[in-house]
XYZ file of C-alpha atoms in Angstrom:
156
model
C 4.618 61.357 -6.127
C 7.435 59.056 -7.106
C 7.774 57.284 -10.283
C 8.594 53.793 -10.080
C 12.090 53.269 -12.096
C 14.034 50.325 -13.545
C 15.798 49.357 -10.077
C 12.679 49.732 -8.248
C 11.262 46.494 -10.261
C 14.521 44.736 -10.404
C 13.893 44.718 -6.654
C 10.345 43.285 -6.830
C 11.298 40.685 -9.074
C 14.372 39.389 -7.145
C 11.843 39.631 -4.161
C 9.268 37.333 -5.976
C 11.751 34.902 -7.438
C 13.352 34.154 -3.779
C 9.432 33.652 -2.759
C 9.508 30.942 -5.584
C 12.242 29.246 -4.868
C 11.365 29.357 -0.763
C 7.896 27.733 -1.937
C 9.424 25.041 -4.560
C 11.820 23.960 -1.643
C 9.724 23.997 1.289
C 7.067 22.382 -0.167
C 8.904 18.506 -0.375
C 9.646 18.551 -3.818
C 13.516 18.140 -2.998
C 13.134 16.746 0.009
C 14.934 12.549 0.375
C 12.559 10.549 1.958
C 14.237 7.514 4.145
C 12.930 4.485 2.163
C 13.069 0.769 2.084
C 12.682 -1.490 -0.025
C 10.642 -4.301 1.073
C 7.971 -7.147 1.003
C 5.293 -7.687 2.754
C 2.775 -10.598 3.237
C -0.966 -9.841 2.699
C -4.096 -12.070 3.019
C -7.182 -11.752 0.889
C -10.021 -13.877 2.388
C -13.722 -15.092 1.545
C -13.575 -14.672 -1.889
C -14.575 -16.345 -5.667
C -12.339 -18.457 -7.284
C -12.946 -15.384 -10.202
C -11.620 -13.079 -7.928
C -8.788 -14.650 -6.886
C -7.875 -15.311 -10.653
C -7.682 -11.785 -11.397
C -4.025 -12.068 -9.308
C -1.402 -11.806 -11.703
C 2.239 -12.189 -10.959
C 4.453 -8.765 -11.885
C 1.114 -6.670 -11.898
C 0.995 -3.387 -9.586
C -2.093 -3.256 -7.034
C -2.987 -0.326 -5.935
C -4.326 0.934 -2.114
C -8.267 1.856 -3.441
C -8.791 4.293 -0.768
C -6.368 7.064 -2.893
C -5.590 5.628 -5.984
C -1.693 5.298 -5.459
C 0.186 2.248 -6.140
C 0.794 -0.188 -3.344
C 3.273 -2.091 -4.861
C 3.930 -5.386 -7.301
C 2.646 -9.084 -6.553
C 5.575 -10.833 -6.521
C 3.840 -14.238 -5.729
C 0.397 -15.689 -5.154
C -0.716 -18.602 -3.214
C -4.643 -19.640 -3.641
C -6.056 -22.324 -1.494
C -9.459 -23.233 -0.046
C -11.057 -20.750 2.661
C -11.779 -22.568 6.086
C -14.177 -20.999 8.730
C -14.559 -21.668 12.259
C -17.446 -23.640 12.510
C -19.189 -24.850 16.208
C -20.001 -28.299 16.228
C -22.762 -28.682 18.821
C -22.437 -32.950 18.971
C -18.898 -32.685 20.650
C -18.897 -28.779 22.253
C -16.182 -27.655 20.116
C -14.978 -25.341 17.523
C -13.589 -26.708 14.246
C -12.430 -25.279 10.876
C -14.321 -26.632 8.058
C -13.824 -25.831 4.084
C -16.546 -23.492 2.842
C -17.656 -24.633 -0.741
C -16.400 -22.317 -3.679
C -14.553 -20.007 -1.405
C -10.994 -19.161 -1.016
C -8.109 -17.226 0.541
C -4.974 -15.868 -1.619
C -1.964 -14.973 0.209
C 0.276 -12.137 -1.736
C 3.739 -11.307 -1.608
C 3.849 -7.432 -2.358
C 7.499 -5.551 -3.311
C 7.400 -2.164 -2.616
C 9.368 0.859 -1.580
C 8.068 1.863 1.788
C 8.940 5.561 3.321
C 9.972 4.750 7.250
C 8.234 6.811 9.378
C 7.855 6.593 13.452
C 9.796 3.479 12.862
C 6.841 1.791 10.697
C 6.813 1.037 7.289
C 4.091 2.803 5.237
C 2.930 2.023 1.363
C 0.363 4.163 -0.619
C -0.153 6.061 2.936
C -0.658 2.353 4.396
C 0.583 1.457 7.212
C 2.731 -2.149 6.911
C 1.875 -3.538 10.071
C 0.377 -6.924 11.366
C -3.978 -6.458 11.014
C -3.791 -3.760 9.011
C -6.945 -3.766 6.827
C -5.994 -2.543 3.181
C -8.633 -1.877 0.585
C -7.032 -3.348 -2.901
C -7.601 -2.599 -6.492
C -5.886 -3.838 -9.725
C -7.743 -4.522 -13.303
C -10.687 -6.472 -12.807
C -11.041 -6.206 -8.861
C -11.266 -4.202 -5.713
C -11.137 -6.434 -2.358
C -10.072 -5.843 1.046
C -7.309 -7.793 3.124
C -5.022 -7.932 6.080
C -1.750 -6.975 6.239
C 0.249 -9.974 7.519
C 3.717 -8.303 8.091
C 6.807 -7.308 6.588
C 8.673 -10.604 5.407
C 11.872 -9.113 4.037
C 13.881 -6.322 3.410
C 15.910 -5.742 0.810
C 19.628 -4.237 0.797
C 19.533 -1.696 -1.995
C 22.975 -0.381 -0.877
C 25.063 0.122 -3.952
């Protein structure tokens, strides 16, 4: 039986610390991801004048589904929430204000990773319909995605 000498465990650990560094590497850690940043348009609809209060300007809002940041309201816009409503006297469909409701529109800035030539936030894809489930402080809401309204050169 051989006894296991000096070189013999110089070996194994030169072994194991190539394994390390192999994992570290391959796992993403130093990996650039292609990234833009941008801001999008999102729509929050049906909901309390205390909800829609609970918007602030500069605050992060985060994608509820995983917890990770979505990005930072860069501007709010609250106005009354109108519903399609049928009007049986003339045969048509008209939009009428529904008491004590209301609709915020948000500007969002984040850094979106490009990937299969989409945009994607907090795993979220920035497209047009998107539903996104929202959380900040006091409130978690759902909205649409409206689209990407600018880009922004980062280019230094």
């Amino acid at each position: 039986m051989k006894k296991i000498n000096i070189i013999d465990i110089l070996i194994i650990l030169a072994i194991v610390f190539v394994l390390v560094i192999g994992y570290v590497y391959m796992s993403g850690k130093n990996i650039i991801k292609n990234t833009d940043e941008v801001i999008f348009n999102l729509t929050v609809e049906d909901i309390s004048l205390e909800t829609a209060a609970q918007f602030n300007e500069g605050e992060n809002i985060y994608n509820s589904v995983n917890g990770k940041p979505l990005g930072i309201i860069k501007s709010i816009n609250v106005y009354q929430y109108r519903e399609n409503f049928f009007d049986k006297n003339t045969g048509e469909y008209r939009q009428v204000d529904k008491l004590e409701h209301y609709s915020v529109d948000l500007k969002i800035q984040t850094e979106a990773e490009i990937k299969d030539n989409n945009y994607y936030a907090a795993d979220l894809k920035i497209a047009i319909g998107t539903r996104a489930y929202l959380r900040g402080k006091n409130y978690v809401c759902q909205g649409k995605i409206l689209g990407v309204s600018e880009v922004i050169d980062n280019e230094k």
